Coordinates of C-alpha atoms and ligand atoms in Angstrom, one line a residue:
M1 CA 19.0 -17.3 -53.1
N2 CA 18.2 -14.3 -55.3
G3 CA 16.7 -11.0 -54.1
E4 CA 13.3 -11.6 -55.6
K5 CA 12.0 -13.5 -52.6
Q6 CA 8.7 -12.1 -51.5
P7 CA 8.6 -10.7 -48.0
I8 CA 6.8 -12.9 -45.5
L9 CA 3.9 -11.1 -43.9
V10 CA 4.1 -11.8 -40.2
L11 CA 1.9 -9.0 -39.0
S12 CA -1.8 -8.5 -39.7
E13 CA -2.4 -5.8 -42.3
D14 CA -4.3 -3.8 -39.7
S15 CA -1.3 -3.4 -37.4
E16 CA 0.6 -0.2 -37.6
R17 CA 4.3 0.2 -37.5
Q18 CA 6.9 2.8 -37.0
K19 CA 10.6 2.1 -37.4
G20 CA 14.0 3.6 -36.8
R21 CA 14.2 7.3 -36.2
D22 CA 10.4 7.8 -36.5
A23 CA 9.9 5.3 -33.7
Q24 CA 12.5 7.0 -31.5
T25 CA 11.2 10.5 -32.2
N26 CA 7.7 9.5 -31.4
N27 CA 8.6 7.8 -28.1
I28 CA 10.9 10.6 -27.0
S29 CA 8.4 13.4 -27.7
A30 CA 5.7 11.6 -25.9
A31 CA 7.8 11.1 -22.8
K32 CA 9.2 14.7 -23.0
S33 CA 5.8 16.2 -23.3
L34 CA 4.7 14.4 -20.2
A35 CA 7.8 15.6 -18.4
D36 CA 7.0 19.2 -19.5
T37 CA 3.5 18.9 -18.1
V38 CA 4.6 18.1 -14.5
K39 CA 7.7 20.4 -14.6
A40 CA 5.7 23.4 -13.6
T41 CA 4.9 21.8 -10.3
L42 CA 8.5 21.2 -9.2
G43 CA 9.7 22.8 -6.0
P44 CA 8.4 25.2 -3.3
K45 CA 6.9 27.7 -5.8
G46 CA 5.6 25.1 -8.3
M47 CA 2.0 25.5 -9.3
D48 CA -0.8 23.1 -8.5
K49 CA -2.8 21.2 -11.2
M50 CA -6.5 20.7 -11.2
L51 CA -7.4 17.3 -12.7
V52 CA -10.9 16.5 -13.7
D53 CA -11.7 12.9 -14.3
S54 CA -14.3 11.5 -16.8
I55 CA -17.1 11.7 -14.2
G56 CA -16.2 15.2 -13.2
D57 CA -14.5 14.6 -9.9
V58 CA -11.8 17.1 -9.2
T59 CA -8.4 16.6 -7.7
I60 CA -6.1 19.5 -7.0
T61 CA -2.6 18.5 -6.4
N62 CA 1.1 19.4 -6.6
D63 CA 2.1 15.8 -6.3
G64 CA 3.9 14.4 -9.4
V65 CA 2.8 10.8 -9.2
T66 CA -0.8 11.7 -8.4
M67 CA -1.0 13.9 -11.4
L68 CA 0.5 11.3 -13.7
K69 CA -1.8 8.6 -12.3
E70 CA -4.9 10.6 -12.7
M71 CA -4.1 11.7 -16.3
D72 CA -5.6 9.6 -18.9
I73 CA -2.4 8.5 -20.6
E74 CA -2.4 6.2 -23.6
H75 CA 0.9 6.5 -25.3
P76 CA 3.1 3.5 -24.4
A77 CA 6.2 5.5 -23.8
A78 CA 4.4 8.0 -21.7
K79 CA 3.1 5.1 -19.7
M80 CA 6.7 4.1 -19.0
V81 CA 7.2 7.6 -17.6
V82 CA 4.3 7.1 -15.2
E83 CA 5.9 3.9 -14.1
V84 CA 9.1 5.7 -13.2
A85 CA 7.0 8.1 -11.0
E86 CA 5.2 5.2 -9.4
S87 CA 8.3 3.3 -8.5
Q88 CA 9.9 6.4 -7.1
D89 CA 6.8 6.9 -5.0
E90 CA 6.9 3.3 -3.8
E91 CA 10.6 3.4 -2.9
C92 CA 10.8 6.9 -1.5
G93 CA 7.4 8.5 -1.3
D94 CA 8.9 11.7 -2.7
G95 CA 11.0 12.9 -5.6
T96 CA 8.5 11.8 -8.2
T97 CA 8.4 15.1 -10.1
S98 CA 12.2 15.3 -10.0
A99 CA 12.5 11.8 -11.5
V100 CA 10.2 12.6 -14.4
V101 CA 11.9 16.0 -15.0
L102 CA 15.3 14.3 -15.1
A103 CA 14.0 11.7 -17.5
G104 CA 12.6 14.4 -19.8
A105 CA 15.9 16.3 -19.7
L106 CA 17.9 13.1 -20.5
L107 CA 15.7 12.3 -23.5
K108 CA 15.8 15.8 -24.8
K109 CA 19.6 15.7 -24.8
A110 CA 19.5 12.3 -26.4
E111 CA 17.3 13.6 -29.2
N112 CA 19.8 16.3 -30.0
M113 CA 22.6 13.8 -30.0
I114 CA 20.7 11.5 -32.3
E115 CA 20.1 14.4 -34.7
S116 CA 23.8 15.1 -34.8
G117 CA 24.4 11.5 -35.8
I118 CA 25.3 9.7 -32.6
H119 CA 24.0 6.2 -32.4
P120 CA 21.4 5.5 -29.6
T121 CA 23.6 2.6 -28.5
T122 CA 26.4 4.9 -27.8
I123 CA 24.2 7.3 -25.9
T124 CA 22.8 4.4 -23.9
R125 CA 26.3 3.3 -22.9
G126 CA 27.3 6.8 -22.0
Y127 CA 24.2 7.3 -19.9
R128 CA 24.9 4.0 -18.1
L129 CA 28.4 5.1 -17.3
A130 CA 27.2 8.5 -16.2
S131 CA 24.4 7.2 -13.9
N132 CA 26.8 4.8 -12.2
K133 CA 29.2 7.7 -11.6
A134 CA 26.4 9.9 -10.3
I135 CA 25.5 7.3 -7.7
E136 CA 29.2 7.1 -6.7
V137 CA 29.4 10.9 -6.3
L138 CA 26.2 11.0 -4.2
E139 CA 27.8 8.4 -1.9
E140 CA 30.8 10.7 -1.5
I141 CA 28.8 13.8 -0.8
K142 CA 26.1 12.3 1.5
T143 CA 25.9 13.3 5.2
E144 CA 25.3 10.8 7.9
V145 CA 22.6 11.7 10.4
D146 CA 21.5 10.4 13.8
P147 CA 18.2 8.7 13.1
N148 CA 17.1 9.4 16.7
K149 CA 17.6 13.2 16.3
K150 CA 14.1 14.6 16.0
E151 CA 15.2 18.0 14.7
T152 CA 16.9 16.5 11.6
L153 CA 13.9 14.3 10.9
K154 CA 11.6 17.2 11.2
R155 CA 13.6 19.2 8.6
I156 CA 13.4 16.3 6.2
A157 CA 9.6 16.1 6.6
E158 CA 9.3 19.9 6.1
T159 CA 11.3 19.9 2.9
A160 CA 9.0 17.1 1.6
M161 CA 5.9 19.2 2.4
T162 CA 7.3 22.5 1.0
G163 CA 5.2 23.8 -1.8
K164 CA 2.1 21.8 -1.0
A165 CA -1.2 23.4 -0.3
I166 CA -0.9 22.7 3.4
E167 CA 2.6 24.2 3.6
M168 CA 1.7 26.9 6.1
D169 CA 1.1 24.2 8.7
K170 CA 4.2 22.2 7.8
E171 CA 5.9 22.7 11.1
S172 CA 3.3 21.1 13.2
L173 CA 2.6 18.4 10.5
A174 CA 6.3 17.6 10.4
E175 CA 6.3 17.2 14.2
I176 CA 3.3 14.8 13.9
S177 CA 5.0 12.9 11.1
V178 CA 8.2 12.4 13.0
D179 CA 6.3 11.3 16.2
A180 CA 4.1 8.9 14.2
T181 CA 7.0 7.3 12.3
S182 CA 9.3 7.1 15.4
R183 CA 6.6 5.1 17.1
I184 CA 6.5 2.3 14.6
V185 CA 10.3 1.6 14.3
T186 CA 11.2 -2.0 14.9
E187 CA 14.7 -3.3 15.2
T188 CA 16.1 -6.6 14.1
D189 CA 19.8 -7.4 14.5
G190 CA 20.5 -3.7 15.0
K191 CA 18.9 -2.8 11.7
K192 CA 16.0 -0.4 11.9
E193 CA 12.9 -1.1 10.0
V194 CA 9.9 1.2 9.4
D195 CA 6.8 0.3 7.5
V196 CA 4.6 3.3 7.2
D197 CA 1.7 1.1 6.3
N198 CA 1.5 0.5 10.0
I199 CA 0.3 4.1 10.5
K200 CA -3.4 4.2 10.0
I201 CA -4.7 7.3 8.2
V202 CA -8.3 8.4 8.9
K203 CA -9.6 11.5 7.1
K204 CA -12.4 13.7 8.2
A205 CA -13.1 17.1 6.7
G206 CA -14.8 19.9 8.7
A207 CA -12.0 21.3 10.9
S208 CA -8.8 23.2 10.3
V209 CA -5.6 21.4 9.2
L210 CA -4.1 22.3 12.5
E211 CA -6.5 20.0 14.3
T212 CA -4.8 17.1 12.6
E213 CA -3.7 14.8 15.4
L214 CA -1.7 11.8 16.3
V215 CA -3.7 9.2 18.2
E216 CA -1.8 6.6 20.2
G217 CA -3.7 3.6 19.1
L218 CA -6.2 2.9 16.4
I219 CA -9.3 4.7 15.2
L220 CA -12.0 2.6 13.6
E221 CA -14.5 4.4 11.5
K222 CA -17.4 2.6 13.1
E223 CA -19.7 3.1 16.0
R224 CA -20.9 0.5 18.5
V225 CA -23.8 -1.6 17.3
H226 CA -26.2 -0.9 20.1
E227 CA -27.0 2.3 21.9
G228 CA -27.4 0.4 25.2
M229 CA -23.8 -0.5 25.2
P230 CA -21.3 1.5 27.3
N231 CA -19.7 4.4 25.5
D232 CA -16.3 4.0 27.2
I233 CA -14.6 0.9 28.4
D234 CA -11.6 1.3 30.7
D235 CA -9.1 -1.5 30.8
A236 CA -10.5 -3.1 27.8
R237 CA -10.2 -6.8 27.1
I238 CA -10.7 -7.3 23.5
A239 CA -11.9 -10.3 21.5
L240 CA -11.2 -10.2 17.8
L241 CA -13.6 -12.3 15.9
N242 CA -13.7 -13.1 12.1
S243 CA -17.0 -14.9 12.0
A244 CA -20.5 -13.6 12.4
I245 CA -22.3 -13.7 15.7
E246 CA -25.5 -15.3 14.6
V247 CA -27.1 -18.7 14.5
K248 CA -25.8 -20.5 11.5
E249 CA -28.5 -21.2 9.1
T250 CA -28.6 -25.0 8.8
E251 CA -27.7 -26.3 5.4
T252 CA -30.9 -28.3 5.4
D253 CA -32.9 -25.2 5.9
A254 CA -35.4 -25.9 3.2
E255 CA -36.3 -29.2 4.8
I256 CA -37.4 -27.9 8.1
K257 CA -41.2 -27.7 7.7
I258 CA -42.7 -25.8 10.5
T259 CA -46.3 -27.0 10.8
D260 CA -47.7 -25.5 13.9
T261 CA -47.1 -22.5 16.1
E262 CA -45.7 -24.6 18.9
Q263 CA -42.9 -25.9 16.7
M264 CA -42.3 -22.3 15.5
Q265 CA -42.0 -21.2 19.1
N266 CA -39.5 -23.9 19.9
F267 CA -37.4 -23.0 16.9
I268 CA -37.2 -19.3 17.9
E269 CA -36.5 -20.2 21.5
E270 CA -33.7 -22.5 20.4
E271 CA -32.2 -19.7 18.4
E272 CA -32.4 -17.3 21.3
K273 CA -30.8 -19.8 23.5
T274 CA -27.9 -20.3 21.2
L275 CA -27.2 -16.5 20.9
Q276 CA -27.5 -16.2 24.7
E277 CA -25.0 -18.9 25.1
M278 CA -22.6 -17.2 22.8
V279 CA -22.8 -13.9 24.7
K280 CA -22.4 -15.8 28.0
K281 CA -19.3 -17.4 26.6
I282 CA -17.8 -14.0 25.7
K283 CA -18.6 -12.8 29.2
K284 CA -17.1 -15.8 30.8
V285 CA -13.9 -15.5 28.9
G286 CA -13.6 -12.0 30.3
A287 CA -14.0 -9.9 27.1
N288 CA -15.7 -6.5 27.5
V289 CA -15.1 -5.5 23.9
V290 CA -15.9 -7.5 20.8
L291 CA -14.6 -6.4 17.4
C292 CA -16.2 -8.5 14.8
Q293 CA -15.2 -8.6 11.1
K294 CA -18.6 -10.0 10.2
G295 CA -22.2 -9.2 11.2
I296 CA -23.8 -9.4 14.7
D297 CA -27.4 -10.6 15.1
D298 CA -29.8 -8.0 16.5
L299 CA -30.7 -10.2 19.4
A300 CA -27.0 -10.9 20.2
Q301 CA -26.5 -7.1 20.2
H302 CA -29.2 -6.8 22.7
Y303 CA -27.8 -9.5 25.0
M304 CA -24.3 -8.0 24.7
A305 CA -25.6 -4.5 25.7
K306 CA -27.3 -6.1 28.7
E307 CA -23.9 -7.6 29.7
G308 CA -22.2 -4.2 29.3
I309 CA -20.1 -5.4 26.3
F310 CA -19.0 -2.9 23.7
A311 CA -19.2 -4.4 20.2
I312 CA -18.5 -3.3 16.6
R313 CA -19.4 -5.3 13.5
R314 CA -18.0 -5.4 10.0
V315 CA -14.5 -4.2 11.0
K316 CA -12.3 -4.0 8.0
K317 CA -9.9 -6.8 7.4
S318 CA -6.9 -4.4 7.2
D319 CA -8.0 -3.0 10.6
M320 CA -8.2 -6.5 12.1
K321 CA -4.5 -7.0 11.3
K322 CA -3.6 -3.7 12.8
L323 CA -5.7 -4.5 15.9
V324 CA -3.7 -7.7 16.4
K325 CA -0.6 -5.5 16.6
A326 CA -2.2 -2.8 18.7
T327 CA -3.8 -5.0 21.3
G328 CA -2.0 -8.3 21.3
A329 CA -5.2 -10.2 20.7
N330 CA -5.5 -13.3 18.4
I331 CA -8.1 -13.4 15.8
V332 CA -10.6 -16.2 16.6
T333 CA -12.8 -18.0 14.1
S334 CA -15.6 -19.1 16.4
I335 CA -16.8 -18.0 19.8
E336 CA -16.6 -21.7 20.9
D337 CA -12.8 -21.5 20.5
L338 CA -12.5 -18.2 22.3
D339 CA -10.0 -18.5 25.2
P340 CA -8.8 -15.9 27.7
V341 CA -5.3 -16.0 26.2
D342 CA -6.8 -14.8 22.9
L343 CA -7.9 -11.5 24.4
G344 CA -6.0 -8.3 23.8
R345 CA -5.8 -5.6 26.4
V346 CA -5.7 -1.8 26.0
K347 CA -6.2 1.1 28.4
M348 CA -9.4 2.4 26.8
V349 CA -11.9 1.7 24.1
S350 CA -14.4 4.5 23.5
E351 CA -16.7 6.1 21.0
K352 CA -16.1 9.8 20.1
N353 CA -17.6 12.4 17.9
I354 CA -15.4 13.4 15.0
G355 CA -17.1 16.1 12.9
D356 CA -20.5 14.7 12.2
S357 CA -19.6 11.0 12.6
R358 CA -19.0 8.7 15.5
M359 CA -15.7 6.7 15.6
T360 CA -14.2 4.2 17.9
F361 CA -10.9 4.9 19.5
V362 CA -8.8 1.9 20.7
E363 CA -6.1 3.6 22.8
N364 CA -3.2 2.4 24.7
G365 CA -1.3 5.3 25.9
D366 CA 2.3 5.2 24.7
R367 CA 2.6 1.4 25.1
G368 CA 1.5 0.0 21.8
K369 CA 3.0 0.1 18.4
A370 CA -0.1 1.2 16.6
V371 CA -0.8 4.8 15.7
T372 CA -3.4 6.6 13.7
L373 CA -3.2 10.0 12.1
L374 CA -6.6 11.7 12.2
L375 CA -6.4 14.2 9.2
R376 CA -8.5 17.3 9.4
G377 CA -9.0 20.1 6.9
G378 CA -11.6 22.5 5.7
S379 CA -12.8 20.4 2.8
E380 CA -12.4 17.0 1.2
H381 CA -9.9 18.5 -1.3
V382 CA -7.7 19.9 1.5
V383 CA -7.8 16.6 3.4
D384 CA -6.9 14.6 0.3
E385 CA -3.9 16.8 -0.5
L386 CA -2.9 16.7 3.1
E387 CA -2.9 12.9 2.9
R388 CA -0.6 13.0 -0.1
A389 CA 1.7 15.5 1.6
L390 CA 1.8 13.4 4.7
N391 CA 2.4 10.3 2.7
D392 CA 5.6 12.0 1.3
A393 CA 6.6 13.2 4.8
L394 CA 6.1 9.9 6.6
K395 CA 8.1 8.0 3.9
V396 CA 11.0 10.4 3.8
V397 CA 11.3 10.2 7.6
A398 CA 11.0 6.5 7.5
I399 CA 13.8 6.2 4.8
T400 CA 16.1 8.5 6.8
I401 CA 15.6 6.4 9.9
M402 CA 16.4 3.2 8.0
D403 CA 19.2 4.5 5.8
G404 CA 20.8 7.2 8.0
Y405 CA 22.0 9.5 5.1
I406 CA 20.8 12.8 3.8
V407 CA 21.8 15.2 1.0
P408 CA 21.1 19.0 0.8
G409 CA 18.1 20.1 -1.3
G410 CA 17.6 23.2 -3.4
G411 CA 19.6 21.9 -6.4
A412 CA 22.9 21.6 -4.4
P413 CA 23.6 17.9 -5.2
E414 CA 22.6 18.3 -8.8
I415 CA 25.1 21.1 -9.3
E416 CA 27.8 19.2 -7.5
L417 CA 27.0 16.2 -9.7
H418 CA 27.2 18.4 -12.7
T419 CA 30.6 19.7 -11.8
R420 CA 32.2 16.4 -10.9
M421 CA 30.7 14.6 -13.9
Q422 CA 32.1 17.2 -16.3
D423 CA 35.5 16.2 -15.0
F424 CA 34.6 12.6 -15.2
A425 CA 33.5 13.0 -18.9
S426 CA 36.9 14.3 -19.9
T427 CA 38.4 11.0 -18.8
I428 CA 36.2 9.1 -21.2
E429 CA 37.3 8.3 -24.7
G430 CA 35.2 8.2 -27.8
R431 CA 31.7 9.4 -28.4
E432 CA 30.4 8.2 -25.1
Q433 CA 32.0 11.3 -23.7
M434 CA 29.3 13.4 -25.3
A435 CA 26.6 11.3 -23.6
V436 CA 28.3 11.6 -20.2
K437 CA 28.5 15.4 -20.7
A438 CA 24.9 15.5 -21.8
F439 CA 23.9 13.5 -18.7
S440 CA 25.8 16.0 -16.4
E441 CA 24.0 18.9 -18.1
A442 CA 20.7 17.2 -17.7
M443 CA 21.2 17.3 -13.9
T444 CA 21.1 21.1 -14.0
E445 CA 17.5 20.9 -15.1
I446 CA 16.4 20.5 -11.5
P447 CA 17.9 23.8 -10.0
K448 CA 17.0 25.6 -13.2
T449 CA 13.4 24.5 -13.0
L450 CA 13.2 25.3 -9.2
A451 CA 14.4 28.8 -10.0
Q452 CA 12.2 29.3 -13.0
N453 CA 9.1 28.1 -11.2
A454 CA 9.8 30.8 -8.6
G455 CA 9.9 33.4 -11.4
M456 CA 13.7 33.7 -11.2
D457 CA 16.1 33.8 -14.1
G458 CA 17.0 30.1 -14.4
M459 CA 20.2 30.5 -16.4
N460 CA 21.5 33.2 -14.1
V461 CA 20.9 31.0 -11.0
L462 CA 22.7 28.2 -12.7
M463 CA 25.7 30.3 -13.4
Q464 CA 26.0 31.6 -9.9
L465 CA 25.5 28.1 -8.4
R466 CA 28.2 26.7 -10.7
A467 CA 30.6 29.4 -9.7
L468 CA 29.9 28.6 -6.0
H469 CA 30.6 24.9 -6.5
E470 CA 33.4 25.0 -9.1
K471 CA 35.4 28.0 -7.9
D472 CA 34.6 28.2 -4.2
G473 CA 34.1 24.5 -3.6
L474 CA 30.9 25.1 -1.7
K475 CA 29.3 21.7 -2.3
N476 CA 26.3 22.1 -0.2
H477 CA 25.2 25.5 -1.6
G478 CA 21.9 25.6 -3.4
I479 CA 19.3 28.1 -4.1
N480 CA 16.9 28.7 -1.2
I481 CA 13.6 29.4 -3.0
E482 CA 11.9 30.8 0.1
N483 CA 14.2 33.8 0.2
E484 CA 15.9 33.5 -3.2
E485 CA 19.4 33.4 -1.5
F486 CA 22.3 31.1 -2.3
E487 CA 22.8 29.2 0.9
D488 CA 24.3 26.2 2.5
M489 CA 21.3 23.9 2.4
L490 CA 22.6 21.6 5.2
E491 CA 22.9 24.6 7.4
N492 CA 19.5 26.1 6.6
G493 CA 17.8 22.7 7.0
V494 CA 16.5 22.1 3.5
V495 CA 17.5 18.5 3.4
E496 CA 16.3 15.3 1.7
P497 CA 17.1 11.6 2.2
L498 CA 20.0 10.3 0.0
R499 CA 17.8 7.6 -1.4
I500 CA 15.5 10.1 -3.2
K501 CA 18.3 11.3 -5.3
T502 CA 19.9 7.9 -6.1
Q503 CA 16.5 6.4 -7.0
A504 CA 15.5 9.3 -9.1
I505 CA 18.7 9.3 -11.1
S506 CA 18.9 5.6 -11.6
S507 CA 15.2 5.2 -12.7
A508 CA 15.3 8.3 -15.0
S509 CA 18.5 6.9 -16.6
E510 CA 17.0 3.4 -17.0
L511 CA 13.9 4.9 -18.6
S512 CA 15.8 6.9 -21.1
E513 CA 18.1 4.0 -21.9
M514 CA 15.1 1.8 -22.5
I515 CA 13.3 4.3 -24.7
L516 CA 16.4 4.9 -26.7
M517 CA 16.8 1.3 -27.5
I518 CA 13.4 1.0 -29.1
D519 CA 13.6 1.4 -32.8
D520 CA 10.4 -0.3 -33.8
I521 CA 6.9 0.3 -32.6
I522 CA 4.4 -2.3 -33.6
A523 CA 0.9 -1.5 -32.7
A524 CA -1.9 -4.0 -33.1
K525 CA -5.3 -2.6 -34.0
G526 CA -7.3 -2.5 -30.8
D527 CA -10.3 -4.9 -30.7
H528 CA -12.6 -2.2 -29.4
G529 CA -12.1 -2.0 -25.7
E530 CA -12.6 -5.0 -23.5
G531 CA -10.2 -7.6 -24.6
A532 CA -7.4 -5.2 -25.5
P533 CA -4.4 -5.5 -23.3
E534 CA -3.5 -2.6 -21.1
G535 CA -1.5 -0.1 -23.0
A536 CA -2.7 -1.3 -26.3
P537 CA -3.6 1.3 -28.7
Q538 CA -7.3 2.3 -28.9
P539 CA -9.2 2.1 -32.1
G540 CA -9.6 5.2 -34.2
G541 CA -6.5 7.1 -33.2
G542 CA -3.9 7.1 -35.9
M543 CA -0.7 5.3 -34.8
G544 CA -2.4 3.2 -32.2
G545 CA -3.7 5.3 -29.5
M546 CA -1.0 7.9 -29.6
P547 CA -2.5 11.1 -28.2
P548 CA -3.0 14.0 -30.6
G549 CA 0.1 16.1 -30.9
M550 CA 2.4 13.3 -30.1
M551 CA 2.7 12.1 -33.6
Ligands
LIG601 P1 9.2 16.0 -6.1 O1 8.0 15.4 -6.5 O2 10.4 15.7 -7.0 O3 9.5 15.8 -4.7 P2 8.7 18.8 -5.3 O4 7.7 19.7 -5.9 O5 8.4 18.2 -3.9 O6 9.0 17.6 -6.3 O7 10.1 19.5 -5.3 C1 11.3 18.9 -4.8 C2 12.4 19.8 -4.9 O8 12.2 21.0 -4.2 C3 13.7 19.2 -4.4 O9 14.8 19.4 -5.3 C4 14.0 20.0 -3.1 O10 15.3 20.1 -2.8 C5 13.4 21.3 -3.5 N1 13.1 22.2 -2.4 C6 12.3 22.0 -1.3 N2 12.3 23.1 -0.5 C7 13.2 24.0 -1.0 C8 13.6 25.3 -0.6 N3 13.2 25.9 0.5 N4 14.5 25.9 -1.5 C9 14.9 25.3 -2.6 N5 14.5 24.1 -3.0 C10 13.7 23.4 -2.2
LIG602 MG1 8.5 16.5 -3.0

C-alpha cells in the first residue's frame, strides 16, 4: 500500500493521550513526588503528618501506609505506589515507608539514565538482575534467631515502634506485643503459624498508654441485656447462638384476625409460654451465659435474669468466630437444637467498667488461645496511632516467629547491599551494568534519609558507613539514630525481620520496572463520577485527573 492511508481512529476524540518520554516522565514524577512526601517520616526521628479528610477528620500519623491511604491520590502511577505500601503492610506490617522511598530512589535513577539515552528496557533488565542479587545477598547476611527467645522478639517489636508517637512507652508495649503474639502461635508439622487477626484489639481513650493491657480471653464491647442478670459468672458455660431469641412472627401474620380480648389474651399467653420454654431449655442444657448474634426479646431477657443467666445480644459476627476458638463452643442456629456438647467453658464471664463504658470479659486464665489487647491513651488520636504502632509490632514479631531470620536495622543491610552490589555490577557486561550500579546506589537512600531526618549530614554518614563496611568489613554496622553513633546494630538490638527487607526491595523494584515499561498513557474522559472506574481520570483536570504539579 502507499503511505496515504488515513489513520484509523480507535479512541474517542475526548480521550487524552501521552506517549513515549512524556508518558514516562509524567509517571515517574508522580511516583517520585509521592515518595518525597513520605520520606520525611522515615526512621526514629521522622516527622509525623497531619492528614485532614474531606469532612475535616484529623489523623496524625508516622505510618507510611496510613498516610498514603488517607491521601486523596488520583494519579494512576501514584496509585501504584500506594499499592506497594499496601502489599508491604499486608505481608510484613512494617517497612512501608522504606518500600516507597526505595521505589522513589529507583525511579529517580532511572529518570537520569533515560535522559542520558539508556533505553527503559535495559534499565528494567538491570533492575531485575540487581533485585535478584539483593535478595541473594540478604539471604547471606541474615541472622537466625530462636523464635522462643523473648528478648530478641522484644527488640524487634521495639524497633518497629521507634519513632512513633507512643515511643516512650515502647518497652512495655513491646512486652505486651510479644506476649500476645506468643499466645496465638499454632504449629503444624513443626512449622509455626501466627495469624495476628486472632488478637482482638479493643480501643478506649481516657487513660494513659501505660494502662494498655493484655487480657487472656476476649473482650466484647457490650453489656449484659438486663440489669437483673448476674454481673459475674464463675465457671461459665457458654451458648453461642446466631438466631434471635424471640417468637418468630408467623408468615401468615396478616391473616390472624383477633376479634375479642380473650383471643388476644390467649395469643399473648402463647407467646410468653414459648419464650419461657426457650429459657427453660437453655437452663436445662446447663448454659449460664448466652451470647447471641441477634436480638433478645424483652420478656426473654426478664426470664433469663430470673434464672441467673448472663446474656448479651447483637454480638459481632467476627467476635462469634473468635468466641468459638476462645471457649470451644459450637455456634447453634436454634435453641431447639442446643445440646450440652455445644456449650463452651471458661473460667469467668464478667462485666467491667472500662472508662465510661461497660464491657464484657470472657476470660480463661492462660488456657485458651484467644487474647485481647485493650488499648488505652489520653485521646482518640493517641489510641489510633497506638493501634497502628501495635499493628506493626505484632506483625513483625509474628513474622520473626514464623521465619526465624532477622537483619540489623539503621541502614546496615542497605550499605552492605550497596557494597556487594557494586562488586556484582562490575561482573555485568553491557549497559545493564549502569542500571545495576544505579540500583545499588538507590539502596543508600535509606541510611541517608534516616540521618537527614535526624538533622545529620546524610552524605557524611554515608561515607563513614561505607568505609566501615568496605574497608573494615563490619557488615552489621549502621547508624544508631538515638545516639548518632556508628554501631553494630545486632549488638545494640536495633533489628528487623529479614522479610521486611526482601519484600521492600522486590516490590519497589517491581514497581519501578512496571512504571518504566509504560510508554503510553491513554486516559478516557471521565463520565462525571459514578460510573467511572476506579483510578479513572476525573473530569476537568487536564491530562485525566493528574494532580496539579504532576504534569
Ligand atoms: P517504615 O515504614 O519503613 O518501617 P519507619 O519510620 O518505621 O519506616 O523507619 C524504619 C527504619 O528506621 C528502618 O530502616 C529501621 O532500621 C530504622 N530504625 C529504627 N530504629 C532505629 C535506630 N534506633 N537507629 C537507626 N535506625 C533505626
Ligand atoms: Mg516501621
